[in-house]
Amino acid sequence: MNLIISGTNRNRSNSLKVARFYQKQLEKKGAEFDILSLEDLPANIAHTDLYGNRSEDFALIQEKISAAKLFVFIIPEYNGSYPGILKLFIDACAYPTSFHHKKAALVGVSSGKYGNIRGVDHFTGVCNYMRMHILPLKIHIPLIQNELDDAEDFHDPLSLKFIEEQIEEIIRF
């Protein structure tokens, strides 16, 4: 099993739209990926699933994480980095078995003009600590609010070119 993780718990986020787009493109190439939206995390995760505690709700999520071999993280920019809920999610997962020596591709999105370069770099450091193998081609999508059409498809040819290149590398990874 492979997972695309929409890295925010914000309702109707652009990150989830990008996750769906990636899933659709990967499926066209025969790669199966499920989506895990951080919207689906237990509301009280900070009290129920840290420091060795495990709720029934998070146990189901943990099973998906444990079974996954390859992750695509869609990482929105929050205050010049990545969302705190993404870090909380990582901290709640069983360590080191959840991510140890597994593969990950990283996609940064932002409403600004840099596509969350710093946040992806910060998250790369966390992934390296967890001994994940990171796909060298990281995509940064700036001005995300202008990138997706009403059908939640990318329409800019340059963005599509880079996304397609990354998807090809994800499949070979």
Coordinates of N, CA and C in Angstrom, one line a residue:
M1 N 0.8 -1.2 0.0 CA 0.0 0.0 0.0 C 0.9 1.2 0.0
N2 N 0.4 2.3 -0.7 CA 1.1 3.6 -0.7 C 0.1 4.6 -0.3
L3 N 0.6 5.7 0.3 CA -0.3 6.8 0.8 C 0.2 8.1 0.4
I4 N -0.8 8.9 0.0 CA -0.7 10.4 -0.2 C -1.2 11.0 1.0
I5 N -0.4 11.8 1.7 CA -0.8 12.5 2.9 C -1.0 14.0 2.7
S6 N -2.3 14.4 2.8 CA -2.6 15.8 2.7 C -2.2 16.4 4.1
G7 N -1.2 17.3 4.1 CA -0.6 17.7 5.3 C -1.2 18.8 6.1
T8 N -2.5 19.0 6.1 CA -3.2 19.9 6.9 C -4.6 19.4 7.3
N9 N -5.1 19.9 8.4 CA -6.4 19.5 8.8 C -7.4 20.6 8.4
R10 N -7.0 21.5 7.6 CA -7.9 22.6 7.1 C -9.0 22.0 6.2
N11 N -10.3 22.3 6.4 CA -11.4 21.9 5.6 C -11.2 22.4 4.2
R12 N -11.5 21.6 3.2 CA -11.6 22.0 1.8 C -10.2 22.6 1.4
S13 N -9.1 22.1 1.8 CA -7.8 22.7 1.6 C -7.4 22.4 0.1
N14 N -6.5 23.3 -0.3 CA -5.8 23.1 -1.6 C -4.9 21.9 -1.6
S15 N -4.4 21.6 -0.4 CA -3.5 20.4 -0.2 C -4.3 19.1 -0.6
L16 N -5.5 19.0 -0.1 CA -6.3 17.8 -0.4 C -6.7 17.8 -1.9
K17 N -6.9 18.9 -2.5 CA -7.1 19.0 -4.0 C -5.9 18.5 -4.7
V18 N -4.7 18.9 -4.3 CA -3.5 18.4 -4.9 C -3.3 16.9 -4.7
A19 N -3.6 16.5 -3.5 CA -3.5 15.0 -3.2 C -4.4 14.2 -4.1
R20 N -5.6 14.7 -4.3 CA -6.6 14.0 -5.3 C -6.0 14.0 -6.7
F21 N -5.4 15.1 -7.1 CA -4.9 15.2 -8.4 C -3.7 14.2 -8.6
Y22 N -2.8 14.2 -7.6 CA -1.7 13.2 -7.6 C -2.3 11.8 -7.7
Q23 N -3.3 11.5 -6.9 CA -3.8 10.1 -6.9 C -4.4 9.8 -8.2
K24 N -5.1 10.7 -8.8 CA -5.7 10.4 -10.2 C -4.6 10.2 -11.2
Q25 N -3.5 11.0 -11.2 CA -2.4 10.9 -12.1 C -1.6 9.6 -11.9
L26 N -1.4 9.2 -10.7 CA -0.7 8.0 -10.4 C -1.5 6.8 -10.8
E27 N -2.8 6.8 -10.6 CA -3.7 5.7 -11.0 C -3.7 5.5 -12.5
K28 N -3.6 6.6 -13.2 CA -3.6 6.5 -14.7 C -2.4 5.8 -15.1
K29 N -1.3 5.8 -14.3 CA -0.1 5.1 -14.6 C 0.0 3.7 -13.9
G30 N -1.1 3.3 -13.3 CA -1.2 2.0 -12.7 C -0.7 1.9 -11.3
A31 N -0.4 3.0 -10.6 CA 0.1 3.0 -9.3 C -1.1 3.3 -8.3
E32 N -1.3 2.4 -7.3 CA -2.4 2.6 -6.4 C -1.9 3.3 -5.1
F33 N -2.6 4.4 -4.8 CA -2.3 5.2 -3.7 C -3.6 5.5 -3.0
D34 N -3.7 5.4 -1.7 CA -4.8 5.9 -0.9 C -4.4 7.3 -0.4
I35 N -5.5 8.1 0.0 CA -5.2 9.4 0.5 C -5.5 9.4 2.0
L36 N -4.7 9.9 2.8 CA -4.9 10.2 4.2 C -4.9 11.7 4.4
S37 N -6.0 12.2 4.7 CA -6.2 13.6 5.0 C -6.0 13.8 6.5
L38 N -5.2 14.8 6.9 CA -5.1 15.1 8.3 C -6.4 15.7 8.9
E39 N -7.4 16.0 8.0 CA -8.7 16.3 8.5 C -9.3 15.2 9.3
D40 N -8.9 14.0 9.0 CA -9.4 12.8 9.6 C -8.8 12.3 10.9
L41 N -7.8 13.1 11.4 CA -7.2 12.8 12.6 C -8.2 13.0 13.8
P42 N -8.1 12.2 14.8 CA -9.0 12.5 16.0 C -8.8 13.9 16.5
A43 N -9.9 14.6 16.8 CA -9.8 16.0 17.3 C -9.0 16.1 18.5
N44 N -8.9 15.1 19.4 CA -8.2 15.2 20.6 C -6.9 14.5 20.6
I45 N -6.3 14.4 19.4 CA -5.0 13.6 19.2 C -3.9 14.0 20.2
A46 N -3.8 15.2 20.5 CA -2.8 15.7 21.4 C -2.9 15.1 22.8
H47 N -4.1 14.7 23.2 CA -4.3 14.1 24.5 C -4.5 12.6 24.5
T48 N -4.8 12.0 23.3 CA -5.1 10.6 23.3 C -4.0 9.7 22.6
D49 N -3.1 10.3 21.8 CA -2.2 9.5 21.0 C -0.8 9.9 21.0
L50 N -0.3 10.5 22.1 CA 1.1 10.8 22.2 C 1.6 10.1 23.5
Y51 N 2.9 9.9 23.5 CA 3.6 9.4 24.7 C 3.2 8.0 25.0
G52 N 3.0 7.2 24.0 CA 2.7 5.8 24.2 C 1.2 5.5 24.3
N53 N 0.4 6.5 24.3 CA -1.1 6.3 24.3 C -1.6 6.0 22.9
R54 N -2.7 5.3 22.7 CA -3.2 5.0 21.4 C -4.7 4.9 21.5
S55 N -5.4 5.7 20.8 CA -6.9 5.6 20.8 C -7.3 4.7 19.7
E56 N -8.6 4.2 19.7 CA -9.1 3.4 18.7 C -9.1 4.1 17.3
D57 N -9.5 5.3 17.3 CA -9.5 6.1 16.1 C -8.1 6.2 15.4
F58 N -7.1 6.5 16.2 CA -5.8 6.6 15.6 C -5.2 5.2 15.3
A59 N -5.6 4.2 16.0 CA -5.1 2.9 15.7 C -5.4 2.5 14.3
L60 N -6.5 2.8 13.7 CA -6.8 2.6 12.3 C -5.9 3.3 11.4
I61 N -5.6 4.6 11.7 CA -4.7 5.4 10.9 C -3.3 4.8 11.0
Q62 N -2.9 4.4 12.2 CA -1.5 3.8 12.4 C -1.4 2.5 11.6
E63 N -2.4 1.7 11.4 CA -2.4 0.5 10.6 C -2.1 0.9 9.1
K64 N -2.7 1.9 8.6 CA -2.4 2.4 7.3 C -0.9 2.9 7.1
I65 N -0.5 3.6 8.1 CA 0.9 4.1 8.1 C 1.9 2.9 8.1
S66 N 1.6 2.0 9.0 CA 2.5 0.8 9.1 C 2.6 0.0 7.9
A67 N 1.4 -0.1 7.2 CA 1.4 -0.9 5.9 C 2.0 -0.2 4.7
A68 N 2.0 1.1 4.7 CA 2.5 1.8 3.6 C 4.0 1.7 3.4
K69 N 4.4 1.6 2.1 CA 5.8 1.5 1.8 C 6.3 2.8 1.2
L70 N 5.4 3.6 0.6 CA 5.8 4.8 -0.1 C 4.8 5.9 0.2
F71 N 5.3 7.1 0.5 CA 4.4 8.2 0.9 C 4.6 9.4 -0.1
V72 N 3.6 10.1 -0.4 CA 3.7 11.4 -1.0 C 3.1 12.4 0.0
F73 N 3.9 13.3 0.4 CA 3.4 14.3 1.4 C 3.1 15.6 0.6
I74 N 1.9 16.0 0.7 CA 1.5 17.3 0.2 C 1.6 18.3 1.4
I75 N 2.5 19.3 1.3 CA 2.9 20.1 2.4 C 2.6 21.6 2.2
P76 N 1.5 22.1 2.8 CA 1.2 23.5 2.6 C 2.1 24.4 3.5
E77 N 2.3 25.6 3.1 CA 3.1 26.5 3.9 C 2.3 27.1 5.0
Y78 N 2.7 27.0 6.2 CA 2.1 27.7 7.3 C 3.2 28.4 8.0
N79 N 3.1 29.7 8.0 CA 4.1 30.6 8.7 C 5.5 30.3 8.4
G80 N 5.8 30.1 7.1 CA 7.2 29.9 6.6 C 7.7 28.5 6.8
S81 N 6.8 27.6 7.2 CA 7.3 26.2 7.4 C 6.1 25.2 7.0
Y82 N 6.0 24.1 7.7 CA 4.9 23.2 7.5 C 4.0 23.2 8.7
P83 N 2.7 22.7 8.5 CA 1.7 22.8 9.6 C 2.1 22.1 10.8
G84 N 1.8 22.6 12.0 CA 2.0 22.0 13.2 C 1.3 20.6 13.3
I85 N 0.1 20.6 12.7 CA -0.7 19.3 12.8 C 0.1 18.2 12.1
L86 N 0.9 18.5 11.0 CA 1.7 17.5 10.4 C 2.8 17.0 11.3
K87 N 3.4 17.8 12.1 CA 4.4 17.4 13.1 C 3.7 16.6 14.2
L88 N 2.6 17.0 14.6 CA 1.8 16.3 15.7 C 1.5 14.9 15.2
F89 N 1.0 14.8 13.9 CA 0.7 13.5 13.3 C 2.0 12.6 13.3
I90 N 3.1 13.1 12.9 CA 4.3 12.4 12.8 C 4.7 11.9 14.2
D91 N 4.6 12.8 15.2 CA 4.9 12.4 16.6 C 4.0 11.4 17.2
A92 N 2.7 11.4 16.7 CA 1.8 10.4 17.2 C 2.0 9.0 16.6
C93 N 2.6 8.9 15.4 CA 2.9 7.6 14.8 C 3.9 6.8 15.6
A94 N 3.8 5.5 15.5 CA 4.8 4.7 16.2 C 6.2 4.9 15.6
Y95 N 7.1 5.1 16.5 CA 8.5 5.4 16.1 C 9.4 4.2 16.6
P96 N 10.3 3.7 15.8 CA 10.6 4.2 14.4 C 9.9 3.4 13.3
T97 N 9.1 2.5 13.6 CA 8.5 1.5 12.6 C 7.6 2.2 11.6
S98 N 7.0 3.3 11.9 CA 6.1 3.9 10.9 C 6.8 4.4 9.6
F99 N 7.9 5.0 9.8 CA 8.6 5.6 8.6 C 10.0 5.1 8.3
H100 N 10.6 4.4 9.3 CA 12.0 3.9 9.2 C 12.2 3.2 7.9
H101 N 13.2 3.7 7.1 CA 13.6 3.1 5.8 C 12.5 3.0 4.7
K102 N 11.5 3.8 4.9 CA 10.4 3.9 3.8 C 10.7 5.0 2.9
K103 N 10.0 5.1 1.8 CA 10.3 6.1 0.8 C 9.2 7.2 0.8
A104 N 9.7 8.4 0.5 CA 8.7 9.6 0.5 C 9.1 10.5 -0.7
A105 N 8.0 11.1 -1.3 CA 8.1 12.2 -2.2 C 7.5 13.4 -1.6
L106 N 8.0 14.6 -1.8 CA 7.6 15.8 -1.1 C 7.1 16.8 -2.1
V107 N 5.9 17.4 -1.8 CA 5.3 18.4 -2.7 C 4.9 19.6 -1.8
G108 N 5.5 20.8 -2.1 CA 5.2 22.0 -1.3 C 4.2 22.8 -2.0
V109 N 3.2 23.3 -1.3 CA 2.2 24.2 -1.9 C 2.1 25.5 -1.1
S110 N 1.9 26.6 -1.7 CA 1.7 27.9 -1.0 C 0.9 28.8 -1.8
S111 N 0.3 29.8 -1.1 CA -0.4 30.9 -1.8 C 0.6 32.0 -2.2
G112 N 1.8 31.9 -1.6 CA 2.8 32.8 -2.0 C 3.6 32.4 -3.2
K113 N 4.7 33.1 -3.5 CA 5.4 32.8 -4.8 C 6.6 31.8 -4.7
Y114 N 6.8 31.1 -3.5 CA 7.9 30.2 -3.4 C 7.5 28.8 -3.2
G115 N 6.3 28.4 -3.1 CA 5.9 27.0 -3.1 C 6.3 26.3 -1.9
N116 N 6.4 26.9 -0.8 CA 6.8 26.3 0.5 C 8.2 25.7 0.5
I117 N 9.2 26.4 -0.1 CA 10.5 25.8 -0.2 C 11.1 25.6 1.2
R118 N 10.9 26.5 2.1 CA 11.4 26.4 3.5 C 10.7 25.2 4.2
G119 N 9.4 25.2 4.1 CA 8.7 24.1 4.8 C 9.1 22.7 4.3
V120 N 9.3 22.6 3.1 CA 9.7 21.3 2.5 C 11.1 21.0 3.0
D121 N 11.9 22.0 3.1 CA 13.3 21.8 3.6 C 13.3 21.4 5.1
H122 N 12.4 22.0 5.8 CA 12.3 21.7 7.3 C 11.8 20.3 7.4
F123 N 10.8 19.9 6.6 CA 10.2 18.6 6.7 C 11.2 17.5 6.2
T124 N 12.0 17.9 5.3 CA 13.1 16.9 4.8 C 14.0 16.6 6.0
G125 N 14.3 17.5 6.8 CA 15.1 17.3 8.0 C 14.4 16.3 8.9
V126 N 13.1 16.4 9.1 CA 12.4 15.4 10.0 C 12.4 14.0 9.3
C127 N 12.2 14.0 8.0 CA 12.3 12.7 7.3 C 13.6 12.1 7.4
N128 N 14.7 12.9 7.3 CA 16.0 12.3 7.4 C 16.3 11.8 8.8
Y129 N 15.8 12.4 9.8 CA 15.9 11.9 11.1 C 15.3 10.6 11.3
M130 N 14.1 10.4 10.6 CA 13.4 9.2 10.7 C 13.9 8.1 9.7
R131 N 15.0 8.5 9.1 CA 15.7 7.6 8.1 C 14.8 7.2 6.9
M132 N 14.1 8.1 6.5 CA 13.3 7.9 5.3 C 14.2 8.2 4.1
H133 N 13.8 7.5 3.0 CA 14.5 7.7 1.7 C 13.7 8.7 0.9
I134 N 14.2 9.9 0.7 CA 13.5 11.0 0.0 C 13.8 11.1 -1.4
L135 N 12.8 11.1 -2.3 CA 12.9 11.3 -3.7 C 13.6 12.7 -3.9
P136 N 14.7 12.7 -4.6 CA 15.4 14.0 -4.8 C 14.6 15.1 -5.5
L137 N 13.7 14.7 -6.4 CA 12.9 15.7 -7.1 C 11.8 16.1 -6.2
K138 N 11.9 17.3 -5.6 CA 10.8 17.9 -4.8 C 10.1 19.0 -5.6
I139 N 8.8 19.0 -5.5 CA 8.1 20.0 -6.3 C 7.6 21.1 -5.4
H140 N 7.7 22.3 -5.9 CA 7.2 23.5 -5.1 C 6.2 24.2 -6.0
I141 N 4.9 24.2 -5.5 CA 3.9 24.8 -6.3 C 3.4 26.2 -5.7
P142 N 3.9 27.3 -6.3 CA 3.5 28.6 -5.7 C 2.1 29.0 -6.2
L143 N 1.5 30.0 -5.6 CA 0.2 30.6 -6.0 C -0.8 29.5 -6.3
I144 N -0.9 28.5 -5.4 CA -1.7 27.4 -5.6 C -3.2 27.8 -5.9
Q145 N -3.7 28.9 -5.4 CA -5.0 29.3 -5.7 C -5.3 29.6 -7.1
N146 N -4.2 29.8 -7.9 CA -4.3 30.1 -9.4 C -4.0 28.9 -10.2
E147 N -3.6 27.8 -9.6 CA -3.1 26.6 -10.4 C -4.2 25.6 -10.7
L148 N -5.2 25.5 -9.9 CA -6.3 24.5 -10.1 C -7.5 25.1 -10.7
D149 N -8.1 24.4 -11.7 CA -9.3 24.8 -12.3 C -10.5 24.3 -11.5
D150 N -11.7 24.5 -12.0 CA -12.9 24.1 -11.2 C -13.0 22.6 -11.1
A151 N -12.4 21.8 -12.0 CA -12.4 20.3 -11.9 C -11.2 19.8 -11.0
E152 N -10.5 20.8 -10.3 CA -9.3 20.4 -9.5 C -8.2 19.8 -10.3
D153 N -8.0 20.3 -11.5 CA -6.9 19.9 -12.4 C -6.0 21.0 -12.6
F154 N -4.7 20.7 -12.7 CA -3.8 21.8 -13.0 C -3.9 22.2 -14.5
H155 N -3.7 23.5 -14.7 CA -3.9 23.9 -16.1 C -2.6 24.6 -16.7
D156 N -1.7 24.9 -15.8 CA -0.5 25.6 -16.3 C 0.5 24.5 -16.8
P157 N 0.9 24.6 -18.1 CA 1.7 23.6 -18.7 C 3.1 23.4 -18.0
L158 N 3.7 24.4 -17.5 CA 4.9 24.3 -16.8 C 4.8 23.5 -15.5
S159 N 3.7 23.8 -14.7 CA 3.4 23.0 -13.5 C 3.2 21.6 -13.8
L160 N 2.4 21.4 -14.9 CA 2.1 20.0 -15.3 C 3.3 19.2 -15.7
K161 N 4.2 19.9 -16.4 CA 5.5 19.3 -16.8 C 6.3 18.8 -15.6
F162 N 6.4 19.6 -14.6 CA 7.2 19.2 -13.4 C 6.5 18.1 -12.6
I163 N 5.2 18.3 -12.4 CA 4.4 17.3 -11.7 C 4.5 15.9 -12.4
E164 N 4.4 15.9 -13.7 CA 4.5 14.7 -14.5 C 5.8 14.0 -14.3
E165 N 6.9 14.9 -14.3 CA 8.2 14.4 -14.1 C 8.4 13.7 -12.8
Q166 N 7.8 14.4 -11.7 CA 7.9 13.8 -10.4 C 7.1 12.5 -10.3
I167 N 5.9 12.5 -10.9 CA 5.1 11.3 -10.9 C 5.8 10.1 -11.5
E168 N 6.5 10.3 -12.6 CA 7.3 9.3 -13.3 C 8.4 8.8 -12.3
E169 N 9.0 9.7 -11.6 CA 10.1 9.3 -10.7 C 9.5 8.6 -9.5
I170 N 8.3 9.0 -9.0 CA 7.7 8.3 -7.9 C 7.4 6.8 -8.3
I171 N 6.9 6.6 -9.5 CA 6.6 5.3 -9.9 C 7.9 4.4 -10.0
R172 N 9.0 5.0 -10.4 CA 10.3 4.3 -10.5 C 11.0 4.1 -9.2
F173 N 10.6 5.0 -8.2 CA 11.3 5.0 -6.9 C 10.9 3.7 -6.2

